[in-house]
Short mmCIF file of C-alpha atoms in Angstrom, two decimals:
data_model
loop_
_atom_site.label_atom_id
_atom_site.label_comp_id
_atom_site.label_asym_id
_atom_site.label_seq_id
_atom_site.Cartn_x
_atom_site.Cartn_y
_atom_site.Cartn_z
CA MET L 1 -0.16 0.10 -0.10
CA GLY L 2 1.79 3.02 -0.96
CA LEU L 3 1.41 6.35 -2.59
CA PHE L 4 -0.06 5.15 -5.68
CA ASP L 5 -2.86 3.32 -3.81
CA THR L 6 -3.74 6.73 -2.24
CA ILE L 7 -3.43 8.67 -5.45
CA PHE L 8 -5.81 6.17 -7.39
CA GLY L 9 -8.06 5.38 -4.45
CA ARG L 10 -7.38 1.94 -3.84
CA ARG L 11 -6.71 1.88 -0.35
CA VAL L 12 -9.89 0.01 0.59
CA ARG L 13 -9.03 -3.54 1.16
CA THR L 14 -11.04 -6.80 1.41
CA GLY L 15 -10.23 -10.11 2.81
CA SER L 16 -9.09 -11.65 -0.38
CA ASP L 17 -5.69 -9.83 -0.31
CA TRP L 18 -3.16 -12.67 0.55
CA GLU L 19 -0.15 -10.91 0.74
CA THR L 20 -1.38 -8.96 3.86
CA ASN L 21 -3.10 -11.91 5.28
CA GLU L 22 0.05 -13.69 5.73
CA ARG L 23 0.58 -11.34 8.83
CA ILE L 24 -1.89 -13.61 10.69
CA LEU L 25 0.78 -16.02 11.10
CA ASP L 26 2.88 -13.59 13.26
CA ILE L 27 0.71 -14.22 16.37
CA SER L 28 2.71 -17.66 16.43
CA SER L 29 6.00 -16.00 17.41
CA ALA L 30 4.14 -13.23 19.46
CA SER L 31 2.61 -16.06 21.64
CA THR L 32 6.15 -17.11 22.94
CA MET L 33 6.60 -13.47 24.13
CA LEU L 34 3.06 -13.55 25.87
CA GLU L 35 4.03 -16.68 27.38
CA SER L 36 7.01 -15.12 28.75
CA HIS L 37 4.75 -12.52 30.55
CA GLY L 38 2.41 -14.86 32.00
CA MET L 39 -0.17 -15.13 29.43
CA ARG L 40 -1.01 -18.60 28.22
CA PRO L 41 -2.95 -19.17 24.98
CA ILE L 42 -6.28 -21.05 24.90
CA GLU L 43 -6.96 -23.85 22.82
CA SER L 44 -9.56 -22.40 20.51
CA ALA L 45 -9.82 -19.63 17.95
CA GLY L 46 -12.47 -18.14 16.06
CA ILE L 47 -13.09 -16.86 12.50
CA CYS L 48 -16.08 -14.47 12.34
CA PHE L 49 -18.14 -13.91 9.22
CA LYS L 50 -20.60 -11.37 8.27
CA PRO L 51 -24.18 -12.52 8.06
CA MET L 52 -24.97 -14.30 4.94
CA SER L 53 -27.81 -16.52 3.50
CA ASP L 54 -28.50 -20.01 4.76
CA SER L 55 -27.27 -21.53 1.60
CA ASP L 56 -24.24 -19.81 1.54
CA PHE L 57 -23.41 -20.65 5.04
CA GLU L 58 -24.05 -24.46 4.38
CA ARG L 59 -21.64 -23.99 1.47
CA VAL L 60 -19.09 -22.67 3.70
CA ILE L 61 -19.54 -25.57 6.13
CA SER L 62 -19.33 -28.33 3.65
CA ASP L 63 -16.11 -26.57 2.26
CA VAL L 64 -14.48 -26.51 5.32
CA ASN L 65 -15.70 -29.97 6.56
CA GLU L 66 -14.32 -31.45 3.29
CA SER L 67 -10.85 -29.87 3.56
CA MET L 68 -10.50 -30.66 7.12
CA SER L 69 -11.66 -34.22 7.04
CA GLY L 70 -7.87 -35.26 7.32
CA GLU L 71 -6.76 -32.90 9.77
CA ARG L 72 -6.24 -33.58 13.22
CA GLY L 73 -7.71 -30.35 14.77
CA ARG L 74 -11.50 -30.29 15.72
CA HIS L 75 -13.81 -27.31 14.94
CA LYS L 76 -17.44 -26.32 15.21
CA TYR L 77 -20.03 -23.73 13.86
CA THR L 78 -22.04 -21.19 15.71
CA THR L 79 -23.99 -18.01 14.92
CA ASP L 80 -23.85 -15.13 17.51
CA GLU L 81 -26.56 -12.74 18.84
CA TYR L 82 -25.40 -10.24 15.73
CA GLY L 83 -26.21 -12.77 13.19
CA TYR L 84 -22.78 -13.26 12.47
CA HIS L 85 -21.34 -16.52 11.85
CA TRP L 86 -18.34 -18.32 13.53
CA ILE L 87 -15.87 -21.18 12.73
CA VAL L 88 -14.14 -22.27 15.86
CA VAL L 89 -11.19 -24.32 15.55
CA TYR L 90 -9.40 -26.11 18.36
CA ASP L 91 -5.76 -27.39 18.63
CA ASP L 92 -3.94 -27.99 21.91
CA GLU L 93 -0.64 -26.50 20.31
CA PHE L 94 -0.84 -22.79 19.60
CA ASP L 95 1.20 -22.97 16.30
CA GLY L 96 -1.15 -25.68 14.97
CA LEU L 97 -4.07 -23.51 15.88
CA VAL L 98 -2.71 -20.45 13.83
CA GLU L 99 -1.84 -22.73 11.04
CA LEU L 100 -5.53 -24.20 11.29
CA VAL L 101 -7.01 -20.69 11.23
CA HIS L 102 -4.82 -19.77 8.20
CA SER L 103 -5.63 -22.75 6.23
CA THR L 104 -9.30 -22.53 6.83
CA VAL L 105 -9.47 -18.77 5.62
CA LYS L 106 -7.38 -19.87 2.85
CA ILE L 107 -10.11 -22.25 1.73
CA LEU L 108 -12.91 -19.94 2.34
CA THR L 109 -11.03 -17.26 0.11
CA LYS L 110 -10.25 -19.52 -2.63
CA ASN L 111 -14.24 -20.32 -2.71
CA GLY L 112 -15.16 -16.69 -3.04
CA PHE L 113 -15.89 -15.88 0.62
CA GLY L 114 -13.13 -13.64 1.34
CA GLU L 115 -15.45 -10.73 1.28
CA ARG L 116 -17.53 -11.82 3.97
CA LEU L 117 -14.62 -12.20 6.42
CA LEU L 118 -14.50 -10.09 9.44
CA CYS L 119 -11.83 -11.22 11.67
CA ALA L 120 -10.10 -13.93 13.55
CA VAL L 121 -9.79 -13.86 17.24
CA PHE L 122 -7.22 -15.58 19.47
CA GLY L 123 -7.44 -15.80 23.24
CA PHE L 124 -5.10 -15.95 26.10
CA ILE L 125 -5.42 -16.29 29.81
CA GLU L 126 -3.77 -14.28 32.51
CA ASN L 127 -4.99 -14.68 36.02
CA GLU L 128 -8.19 -15.88 35.15
CA ASN L 129 -8.57 -12.94 32.80
CA ARG L 130 -9.09 -13.18 29.17
CA ILE L 131 -7.00 -11.20 26.71
CA TYR L 132 -7.92 -11.39 23.07
CA TRP L 133 -6.08 -10.50 19.88
CA VAL L 134 -8.38 -9.58 17.07
CA TYR L 135 -6.89 -9.72 13.62
CA SER L 136 -8.82 -7.75 11.11
CA TYR L 137 -8.77 -9.15 7.41
CA LYS L 138 -9.85 -5.68 6.06
CA ARG L 139 -6.70 -3.98 7.73
CA GLY L 140 -4.32 -6.84 7.90
CA SER L 141 -3.42 -5.85 11.43
CA PHE L 142 -4.02 -7.13 14.87
CA TYR L 143 -5.33 -5.30 17.86
CA PRO L 144 -5.83 -6.22 21.80
CA PHE L 145 -9.27 -6.49 23.42
CA VAL L 146 -9.06 -6.95 27.22
CA PRO L 147 -12.47 -6.94 28.57
CA LEU L 148 -12.81 -6.24 32.42
CA ASP L 149 -16.44 -6.79 33.77
CA LYS L 150 -18.54 -4.94 31.33
CA LYS L 151 -15.97 -2.39 30.19
CA ARG L 152 -12.36 -2.81 28.85
CA ASP L 153 -8.85 -2.41 30.43
CA MET L 154 -7.62 0.17 27.71
CA GLU L 155 -4.47 0.65 29.85
CA LYS L 156 -3.61 -3.04 29.47
CA GLU L 157 -4.40 -2.96 25.87
CA VAL L 158 -2.13 -0.05 25.17
CA LYS L 159 0.51 -1.63 27.15
CA LEU L 160 0.11 -4.95 25.23
CA ALA L 161 0.04 -3.28 21.83
CA SER L 162 3.44 -1.57 22.50
CA LEU L 163 4.90 -4.99 23.99
CA LEU L 164 4.18 -6.76 20.62
CA LYS L 165 4.55 -3.83 18.19
CA GLU L 166 8.05 -5.55 16.98
CA GLU L 167 6.55 -9.09 16.84
CA MET L 168 3.42 -8.25 14.65
CA ASN L 169 1.55 -5.56 12.82
CA ILE L 170 -0.37 -3.84 15.23
CA GLU L 171 -3.45 -1.45 14.18
CA LYS L 172 -1.77 1.93 14.79
CA ASP L 173 -5.11 3.82 14.68
CA ALA L 174 -6.48 2.96 18.05
CA SER L 175 -9.89 4.32 16.84
CA CYS L 176 -10.47 1.02 14.80
CA TRP L 177 -9.85 -1.30 18.10
CA TYR L 178 -13.53 -2.49 18.04
CA PRO L 179 -14.20 -4.87 20.78
CA ILE L 180 -15.81 -8.26 20.14
CA TRP L 181 -17.66 -8.77 23.03
CA ASN L 182 -18.01 -12.58 24.28
CA PRO L 183 -16.39 -14.33 21.38
CA PRO L 184 -17.42 -18.09 21.15
CA LEU L 185 -13.82 -19.29 21.99
CA MET V 1 20.30 12.69 47.01
CA VAL V 2 18.41 13.42 43.93
CA THR V 3 21.15 15.20 42.20
CA LYS V 4 23.76 12.10 43.03
CA ALA V 5 21.40 9.90 40.98
CA TYR V 6 21.31 12.34 38.10
CA LYS V 7 23.38 11.04 35.30
CA LYS V 8 23.60 12.96 31.99
CA ASP V 9 22.14 11.25 28.96
CA PHE V 10 25.14 11.77 26.68
CA GLY V 11 23.03 10.87 23.43
CA LEU V 12 20.11 13.22 24.18
CA THR V 13 22.64 16.22 24.93
CA MET V 14 24.45 15.35 21.56
CA ARG V 15 21.22 15.28 19.60
CA MET V 16 20.06 18.66 21.14
CA PHE V 17 23.53 20.25 20.34
CA LEU V 18 23.37 19.13 16.87
CA THR V 19 19.75 20.37 16.40
CA MET V 20 20.70 23.69 17.66
CA LEU V 21 23.76 23.92 15.71
CA LEU V 22 21.82 23.25 12.41
CA LEU V 23 19.61 25.55 13.45
CA ALA V 24 22.32 28.20 13.91
CA VAL V 25 23.65 27.32 10.47
CA VAL V 26 20.40 27.63 8.75
CA TYR V 27 19.70 30.98 10.70
CA ILE V 28 23.17 32.58 9.97
CA GLY V 29 22.83 31.67 6.15
CA PHE V 30 19.27 33.27 6.07
CA LEU V 31 20.46 36.19 7.89
CA ALA V 32 23.46 36.67 5.42
CA ILE V 33 21.00 36.99 2.52
CA LEU V 34 18.58 39.18 4.42
CA SER V 35 21.35 41.71 5.39
CA GLN V 36 21.93 42.38 2.01
CA PHE V 37 18.44 44.26 1.91
CA MET V 38 17.96 47.20 4.41
CA MET V 39 14.22 46.96 4.02
CA PHE V 40 14.04 43.79 6.19
CA THR V 41 15.44 45.16 9.20
CA TRP V 42 12.11 46.38 10.28
CA VAL V 43 10.94 42.96 9.92
CA LEU V 44 13.41 41.72 12.41
CA MET V 45 12.47 44.09 14.68
CA PHE V 46 8.92 43.78 14.46
CA ALA V 47 9.26 39.93 14.91
CA ALA V 48 11.63 40.49 18.06
CA LEU V 49 9.10 42.80 19.44
CA MET V 50 6.28 40.40 18.89
CA LEU V 51 8.27 37.33 20.31
CA PHE V 52 9.29 39.28 23.29
CA ALA V 53 5.82 40.37 23.91
CA GLN V 54 4.66 36.65 23.58
CA PHE V 55 7.54 35.53 25.79
CA TYR V 56 7.07 38.04 28.39
CA TYR V 57 3.44 37.68 28.82
CA SER V 58 3.52 33.82 28.05
CA ASP V 59 1.91 33.07 31.59
CA LYS V 60 -1.12 35.34 30.85
CA LEU V 61 -1.29 34.56 27.36
CA VAL V 62 -1.33 30.91 27.60
CA LEU V 63 -3.70 30.70 30.51
CA TRP V 64 -6.10 33.18 28.73
CA SER V 65 -6.07 31.18 25.30
CA MET V 66 -6.24 27.85 27.38
CA GLY V 67 -9.19 29.10 29.52
CA ALA V 68 -7.08 28.18 32.69
CA ARG V 69 -7.96 29.69 36.08
CA ILE V 70 -5.48 30.39 38.87
CA VAL V 71 -6.47 28.37 41.96
CA GLY V 72 -5.49 29.40 45.43
CA ARG V 73 -4.52 27.31 48.07
CA GLU V 74 -7.85 27.24 49.57
CA GLU V 75 -9.53 26.18 46.61
CA ALA V 76 -7.01 23.22 45.75
CA PRO V 77 -5.20 22.56 48.92
CA GLU V 78 -4.16 18.91 47.97
CA LEU V 79 -2.71 20.09 44.51
CA HIS V 80 -0.76 23.00 46.42
CA ALA V 81 0.92 20.67 48.75
CA ARG V 82 2.08 18.34 46.14
CA VAL V 83 3.47 21.23 44.07
CA GLU V 84 5.25 22.66 47.06
CA LYS V 85 6.72 19.00 48.01
CA LEU V 86 8.00 18.61 44.39
CA CYS V 87 9.39 22.19 44.32
CA ALA V 88 11.46 21.41 47.41
CA LEU V 89 12.83 18.42 45.71
CA ALA V 90 13.47 20.25 42.50
CA ASP V 91 15.07 23.48 44.17
CA LEU V 92 12.34 25.66 42.40
CA PRO V 93 10.27 28.71 43.70
CA LYS V 94 6.71 27.61 44.04
CA PRO V 95 4.95 28.42 40.70
CA LYS V 96 1.26 29.66 40.13
CA ILE V 97 -1.27 26.81 39.79
CA ALA V 98 -4.03 26.90 37.42
CA ILE V 99 -6.96 24.71 36.41
CA VAL V 100 -8.34 24.18 33.10
CA ASP V 101 -11.97 22.86 32.94
CA THR V 102 -11.87 20.07 30.32
CA ASN V 103 -12.23 16.27 30.35
CA VAL V 104 -9.17 15.88 28.24
CA PRO V 105 -6.32 14.86 30.67
CA ASN V 106 -3.39 17.22 30.00
CA ALA V 107 -1.03 19.71 31.90
CA PHE V 108 1.20 22.49 30.80
CA ALA V 109 3.69 24.83 32.16
CA THR V 110 4.43 28.23 31.11
CA GLY V 111 6.04 31.75 32.16
CA ARG V 112 9.08 33.50 31.20
CA ASN V 113 11.14 32.55 34.28
CA LYS V 114 11.01 30.64 37.31
CA LYS V 115 9.53 33.27 39.31
CA ASN V 116 6.48 34.10 36.84
CA ALA V 117 5.88 30.30 35.98
CA VAL V 118 2.45 28.81 35.94
CA VAL V 119 1.91 25.04 36.07
CA ALA V 120 -1.81 24.23 34.88
CA VAL V 121 -3.66 20.84 34.90
CA THR V 122 -7.01 20.02 33.55
CA THR V 123 -9.97 18.75 35.61
CA GLY V 124 -9.75 15.61 33.26
CA LEU V 125 -6.02 15.01 34.50
CA LEU V 126 -7.11 15.28 38.18
CA ARG V 127 -10.02 12.72 37.66
CA THR V 128 -7.84 10.14 35.49
CA LEU V 129 -4.35 9.84 37.27
CA SER V 130 -3.59 8.46 40.52
CA ARG V 131 -1.93 10.51 43.33
CA ASN V 132 1.47 9.26 42.31
CA GLU V 133 0.81 9.58 38.61
CA LEU V 134 -0.20 13.07 39.07
CA GLU V 135 2.97 13.90 40.93
CA ALA V 136 5.04 12.35 37.95
CA VAL V 137 3.19 14.69 35.51
CA LEU V 138 3.67 17.71 37.84
CA ALA V 139 7.38 16.97 38.03
CA HIS V 140 7.55 16.68 34.30
CA GLU V 141 6.02 20.21 34.08
CA LEU V 142 8.36 21.50 36.81
CA SER V 143 11.26 20.26 34.87
CA HIS V 144 10.31 22.20 31.95
CA ILE V 145 10.35 25.37 34.07
CA LYS V 146 13.87 24.27 35.75
CA ASN V 147 15.37 23.52 32.11
CA LYS V 148 13.87 27.02 30.83
CA ASP V 149 12.43 25.22 27.76
CA MET V 150 10.16 28.36 27.37
CA LEU V 151 13.33 30.68 27.01
CA VAL V 152 15.05 28.19 24.64
CA LEU V 153 12.27 27.62 22.31
CA THR V 154 11.53 31.47 22.02
CA ILE V 155 14.96 32.01 21.22
CA ALA V 156 15.02 29.14 18.68
CA SER V 157 11.99 30.31 17.01
CA PHE V 158 12.97 33.89 16.52
CA ILE V 159 14.37 33.78 13.10
CA SER V 160 12.10 31.03 12.08
CA MET V 161 9.31 33.63 12.70
CA VAL V 162 11.11 36.45 10.59
CA ALA V 163 11.24 33.89 7.83
CA PHE V 164 7.67 33.21 8.11
CA PHE V 165 6.58 36.86 8.02
CA ILE V 166 8.73 37.46 4.94
CA MET V 167 7.33 34.05 3.33
CA ARG V 168 3.75 35.44 4.01
CA TYR V 169 4.22 38.92 3.18
CA ALA V 170 6.94 39.16 0.54
CA ILE V 171 4.54 40.38 -1.89
CA PHE V 172 4.11 43.76 -0.19
CA PHE V 173 7.79 44.47 -0.21
CA GLY V 174 7.82 44.20 -4.02
CA ILE V 175 5.25 46.94 -4.64
CA GLY V 176 6.77 49.95 -6.44
CA GLY V 177 10.21 48.36 -7.08
CA GLY V 178 11.91 47.94 -10.26
CA ARG V 179 12.68 44.68 -11.89
CA ARG V 180 15.98 44.27 -10.21
CA ASP V 181 14.36 44.77 -6.87
CA ASN V 182 11.74 42.20 -7.69
CA ALA V 183 14.35 39.68 -8.62
CA TYR V 184 15.88 40.07 -5.31
CA ILE V 185 12.63 39.77 -3.25
CA LEU V 186 12.09 36.23 -5.19
CA LEU V 187 15.48 35.26 -3.92
CA VAL V 188 14.69 36.41 -0.15
CA TRP V 189 11.09 34.97 -0.48
CA VAL V 190 12.73 31.44 -1.69
CA ALA V 191 15.33 31.59 1.19
CA SER V 192 12.56 32.23 3.70
CA ILE V 193 10.33 29.37 2.58
CA ILE V 194 13.58 27.20 2.83
CA THR V 195 14.42 28.59 6.30
CA TRP V 196 10.92 28.42 7.55
CA ILE V 197 10.49 24.55 6.54
CA VAL V 198 13.86 23.69 7.67
CA SER V 199 13.69 25.39 11.00
CA PHE V 200 10.36 24.30 11.71
CA ILE V 201 11.23 20.73 11.63
CA LEU V 202 14.50 21.56 13.78
CA ILE V 203 12.46 23.12 16.13
CA ARG V 204 9.99 20.43 16.71
CA ALA V 205 12.85 18.09 17.14
CA LEU V 206 14.43 20.33 19.58
CA SER V 207 10.98 20.49 21.35
CA ARG V 208 10.69 16.54 21.46
CA TYR V 209 14.29 16.27 22.91
CA ARG V 210 13.17 19.09 25.67
CA GLU V 211 10.39 16.39 26.34
CA PHE V 212 12.62 13.62 27.03
CA ALA V 213 14.69 15.75 29.15
CA ALA V 214 11.72 16.53 31.43
CA ASP V 215 10.54 13.02 31.35
CA ARG V 216 14.06 12.36 32.82
CA GLY V 217 13.64 15.36 35.20
CA SER V 218 10.30 13.98 36.40
CA ALA V 219 11.96 10.71 36.87
CA PHE V 220 14.84 12.03 39.11
CA ILE V 221 12.61 14.41 41.23
CA THR V 222 9.95 11.62 42.03
CA GLY V 223 12.54 8.73 41.89
CA ARG V 224 9.74 6.82 40.17
CA PRO V 225 9.84 6.64 36.28
CA LYS V 226 7.16 3.90 36.53
CA ASP V 227 4.46 6.51 37.70
CA LEU V 228 5.15 8.67 34.60
CA ILE V 229 5.06 5.66 32.33
CA SER V 230 1.39 4.74 33.42
CA ALA V 231 0.42 8.52 33.45
CA LEU V 232 1.53 8.66 29.87
CA TYR V 233 -0.35 5.66 28.83
CA LYS V 234 -3.46 7.13 30.65
CA ILE V 235 -2.97 10.83 28.92
CA SER V 236 -1.63 9.54 25.56
CA GLY V 237 -5.07 10.03 23.94
CA LYS V 238 -4.50 6.51 22.62
CA MET V 239 -6.93 5.29 25.33
CA GLN V 240 -9.44 8.04 24.55
CA ARG V 241 -9.69 6.83 20.80
CA ILE V 242 -10.30 3.17 21.61
CA PRO V 243 -14.01 2.55 20.83
CA THR V 244 -16.54 0.75 22.79
CA GLU V 245 -19.16 -0.28 20.11
CA ASP V 246 -18.76 -3.85 19.02
CA LEU V 247 -16.93 -4.44 15.86
CA ARG V 248 -20.17 -6.49 14.57
CA LYS V 249 -22.35 -3.56 15.27
CA VAL V 250 -20.10 -1.10 13.50
CA GLU V 251 -19.53 -3.12 10.59
CA GLY V 252 -23.24 -3.30 10.17
CA LEU V 253 -23.40 0.38 10.04
CA ASN V 254 -20.46 0.99 7.59
CA ALA V 255 -20.19 -0.92 4.45
CA PHE V 256 -16.35 -0.56 4.74
CA PHE V 257 -13.65 1.07 6.67
CA ILE V 258 -12.10 4.04 5.22
CA ILE V 259 -8.33 3.96 5.73
CA PRO V 260 -6.87 7.75 6.42
CA ALA V 261 -5.36 8.89 3.14
CA VAL V 262 -2.45 10.55 5.20
CA SER V 263 -0.96 7.75 7.29
CA GLY V 264 2.71 8.55 6.75
CA ASP V 265 4.68 7.71 10.12
CA LEU V 266 7.58 9.84 8.99
CA ILE V 267 5.51 12.85 8.63
CA THR V 268 3.77 12.74 11.77
CA LYS V 269 7.07 12.00 13.50
CA LEU V 270 8.64 15.07 11.94
CA PHE V 271 6.02 17.55 12.79
CA SER V 272 4.93 16.71 16.30
CA THR V 273 6.14 18.60 19.34
CA HIS V 274 6.01 15.60 21.55
CA PRO V 275 7.92 12.26 20.85
CA PRO V 276 5.94 9.02 20.17
CA LEU V 277 4.71 7.41 23.49
CA GLU V 278 6.59 4.25 22.90
CA GLU V 279 9.74 5.94 22.56
CA ARG V 280 9.05 7.86 25.89
CA VAL V 281 8.24 4.77 27.61
CA LYS V 282 11.30 3.05 26.28
CA ALA V 283 13.55 5.78 27.56
CA LEU V 284 11.83 6.01 31.03
CA GLU V 285 12.18 2.11 31.20
CA THR V 286 15.77 2.25 30.72
CA LEU V 287 16.07 5.03 33.33
CA GLU V 288 14.08 2.75 35.72
CA LYS V 289 16.74 0.04 35.27
CA MET V 290 19.66 2.52 35.77
CA MET V 291 18.08 4.09 38.93
CA GLY V 292 17.42 0.57 40.30
CA ARG V 293 21.05 -0.17 40.22
CA ILE V 294 21.91 2.70 42.24
#
């Protein structure tokens, strides 16, 4: 994304841009750092889609089931209170989990659902509290989300973001750090 | 005790020196061109007068433009007590204390010298910060006073202001002149533009270095760089920008996000008066480690 994209108005991105989406893999190495700071990854991660017709969602399910039949990871499907669809994948090894999310998304993009992708969410636990890392497919960047009761612990989020800014592409514009309340992880 | 722990940051001193040196070179070059033309002497005098007035009345001007109100001891006893304690540690006469009624957490110091200094805090700051964090911020502002930042930056901006005036109003100098005069004026005008742009960037750099120095000052006065770090996080504005609406809700409202057209890191870096939060935190963390060893 450079000057020419600005001049020619090409800065609006969708989930079909693969070069940027490889950035999601950075969370593998970032997790090592998080673990050294006392945050341990949880065994599931979610891929969130914008609402789509039932027939489309059935196609997504069959595409994913077909390609995952040989994989060792488990997965499930769910729809949340906003009408958004989730594919939740499980793996007790974090690197495997990231790889699983990535390969799942790859299949979906190949089958033309890239435009419907919203985000992927990874979870960590620190002293019983959950810390989420949200990957936005539109912006190709990560941002933290730390719920604290019904609010968010913004101080913690800002600290986490600066802790990991070398490890991964952190969303610089904090006004885009939209929370994902109660992700089904 | 405080002064013993004070170790000079050689890198910072060097960067400040280099910036001032570069600024001096640019200014001398500009003045050399300017001195060829008598008609610009009055611009110099006018700028000097303006800047001096601005500097001399800086306490009143800034308070007035920010809507700050001087508060007495009876109105804000705790704030007064805190500033007194810090002044004793920093070896400064006690400045006047002002409060700005706004939710944005912020603080600033102004005034031509130690005796006429004012430290102002916003009501948002008083609400947001813990006691220790507030002390760290106050100590940062007191360090600005102690380091005479107002004076340094005023002097540094003098020729830049002259260049700005000429850049802006050069057209009026040309009226009635011959073709030769006009050619000279064009030369001076171009020189002014270059001087103004270069000095603007240099002054901003100097301002950022003074911020680092004030951060260090705060750390040495309070002995607790950690408090300033957490205060900086709270007032960085980053937290104010973090939204609370759910992504799914927002996504439903907007078909797509718009990425701001100007996202150049370098540009924002060069033009800002304060260093980025991360760099300030990093410098303070280094200081924290260093102080831990003493």
